[in-house]
Coordinates of N, CA and C in Angstrom, one line a residue:
L1 N 144.1 92.3 101.4 CA 144.5 92.5 102.8 C 143.2 92.1 103.7
L2 N 143.5 91.4 104.7 CA 142.4 91.0 105.6 C 142.5 91.8 106.9
P3 N 141.3 92.0 107.5 CA 141.4 92.8 108.8 C 142.1 91.9 109.9
G4 N 142.5 92.6 110.9 CA 143.2 91.9 112.0 C 142.4 91.0 112.8
E5 N 143.0 90.4 113.8 CA 142.2 89.5 114.7 C 141.3 90.2 115.6
P6 N 140.2 89.8 116.0 CA 139.5 88.6 115.5 C 138.8 88.9 114.2
L7 N 138.6 87.9 113.3 CA 138.0 88.2 112.0 C 136.5 88.4 112.2
L8 N 135.9 87.8 113.3 CA 134.5 88.0 113.6 C 134.4 88.4 115.0
S9 N 133.5 89.4 115.3 CA 133.3 89.8 116.7 C 132.1 89.0 117.3
R10 N 131.9 89.1 118.5 CA 130.8 88.3 119.2 C 129.5 88.8 118.6
D11 N 129.4 90.0 118.3 CA 128.1 90.6 117.7 C 127.9 89.9 116.3
N12 N 129.0 89.8 115.5 CA 128.9 89.1 114.2 C 128.4 87.7 114.3
L13 N 129.0 87.0 115.3 CA 128.5 85.6 115.5 C 127.1 85.5 115.9
A14 N 126.7 86.4 116.8 CA 125.3 86.4 117.3 C 124.3 86.7 116.2
S15 N 124.7 87.6 115.3 CA 123.8 88.0 114.2 C 123.7 86.8 113.2
M16 N 124.7 86.0 113.1 CA 124.7 84.9 112.2 C 123.7 83.7 112.7
R17 N 123.3 83.8 113.9 CA 122.4 82.8 114.4 C 121.0 83.1 114.0
T18 N 120.7 84.2 113.6 CA 119.3 84.6 113.1 C 119.3 84.5 111.6
P19 N 118.3 83.8 111.1 CA 118.2 83.7 109.6 C 117.9 85.0 109.0
N20 N 118.5 85.3 107.9 CA 118.4 86.6 107.2 C 117.7 86.5 105.8
V21 N 117.0 85.4 105.7 CA 116.3 85.1 104.4 C 114.8 85.1 104.7
L22 N 114.0 85.8 103.9 CA 112.6 85.9 104.1 C 111.9 84.6 104.1
S23 N 110.9 84.4 105.0 CA 110.2 83.1 105.0 C 109.0 83.1 104.1
G24 N 108.6 84.2 103.6 CA 107.4 84.3 102.8 C 106.2 84.7 103.6
N25 N 106.4 84.9 104.8 CA 105.3 85.4 105.7 C 105.3 86.9 105.9
A26 N 106.3 87.6 105.4 CA 106.4 89.1 105.5 C 105.4 89.7 104.5
P27 N 105.0 90.9 104.8 CA 104.1 91.6 103.9 C 104.8 91.9 102.5
G28 N 104.1 91.9 101.5 CA 104.7 92.2 100.2 C 104.7 93.7 99.9
L29 N 105.2 94.1 98.8 CA 105.3 95.5 98.4 C 104.0 96.2 98.3
Q30 N 103.0 95.5 97.8 CA 101.7 96.0 97.6 C 101.0 96.3 98.9
S31 N 101.2 95.5 99.9 CA 100.5 95.7 101.2 C 101.2 96.8 101.9
L32 N 102.4 97.2 101.5 CA 103.2 98.3 102.1 C 102.9 99.6 101.3
G33 N 102.1 99.5 100.2 CA 101.9 100.7 99.4 C 103.0 101.1 98.5
I34 N 103.8 100.1 98.1 CA 104.9 100.4 97.2 C 104.7 99.8 95.9
T35 N 104.8 100.6 94.8 CA 104.6 100.1 93.5 C 106.0 99.9 92.9
P36 N 106.4 98.6 92.5 CA 107.7 98.4 92.0 C 107.9 99.1 90.6
T37 N 109.1 99.6 90.4 CA 109.4 100.3 89.1 C 110.7 99.7 88.6
A38 N 110.7 99.4 87.3 CA 111.9 98.8 86.7 C 113.0 99.8 86.8
L39 N 114.2 99.3 87.1 CA 115.4 100.1 87.3 C 115.8 100.8 86.0
D40 N 115.5 100.1 84.8 CA 115.9 100.6 83.5 C 115.1 101.9 83.2
S41 N 113.9 102.1 83.8 CA 113.1 103.3 83.5 C 113.5 104.4 84.5
V42 N 114.1 104.2 85.6 CA 114.4 105.2 86.6 C 115.9 105.7 86.5
M43 N 116.8 104.9 86.2 CA 118.2 105.3 86.3 C 118.7 106.1 85.2
P44 N 118.4 105.9 83.9 CA 119.0 106.8 82.9 C 118.9 108.3 83.1
P45 N 117.7 108.8 83.5 CA 117.6 110.3 83.7 C 118.5 110.7 84.9
L46 N 118.6 109.8 85.9 CA 119.4 110.2 87.1 C 120.9 110.2 86.7
L47 N 121.3 109.3 85.9 CA 122.7 109.2 85.5 C 123.0 110.3 84.6
Q48 N 122.1 110.7 83.7 CA 122.4 111.8 82.7 C 122.6 113.1 83.4
Q49 N 121.9 113.3 84.5 CA 122.0 114.6 85.3 C 123.4 114.8 85.7
R50 N 124.2 113.8 86.0 CA 125.5 113.9 86.5 C 126.6 113.4 85.6
A51 N 126.2 113.3 84.3 CA 127.2 112.8 83.3 C 128.1 114.0 82.8
G52 N 129.3 113.6 82.4 CA 130.2 114.6 81.9 C 130.6 115.7 82.8
A53 N 130.8 116.8 82.3 CA 131.2 118.0 83.1 C 130.1 118.5 84.1
A54 N 128.9 118.1 83.8 CA 127.8 118.6 84.6 C 127.9 118.1 86.1
R55 N 128.6 117.0 86.3 CA 128.8 116.5 87.6 C 129.6 117.4 88.5
F56 N 130.3 118.3 87.9 CA 131.1 119.3 88.7 C 130.4 120.6 89.0
E57 N 129.2 120.8 88.5 CA 128.6 122.1 88.6 C 128.4 122.5 90.0
T58 N 128.0 121.6 90.9 CA 127.8 121.9 92.3 C 129.1 122.4 92.9
W59 N 130.2 121.8 92.7 CA 131.5 122.2 93.2 C 131.9 123.5 92.6
R60 N 131.6 123.7 91.3 CA 132.0 125.0 90.7 C 131.2 126.2 91.3
S61 N 129.9 126.0 91.5 CA 129.1 127.0 92.1 C 129.6 127.3 93.5
R62 N 129.9 126.3 94.3 CA 130.4 126.6 95.7 C 131.7 127.3 95.7
A63 N 132.6 127.1 94.7 CA 133.8 127.8 94.5 C 133.7 129.1 93.8
R64 N 132.4 129.4 93.4 CA 132.1 130.6 92.7 C 132.8 130.7 91.4
R65 N 132.9 129.5 90.7 CA 133.5 129.4 89.4 C 132.4 128.8 88.5
H66 N 132.0 129.6 87.5 CA 130.9 129.1 86.6 C 131.4 129.0 85.2

């Protein structure tokens, strides 16, 4: 299903006039004090915390069902 008319607003068209690809002149992560970390090393522990029935613990505690 597509949205109704118009498919693009005037604001959408105006934003498309500005390039949204980096030119290479922007500061890099290091100059911003950001150290990149591999996603593979960060996500497994985050996903394991909410795996299985554990993902419902917050709701159970709010409903006072443990």
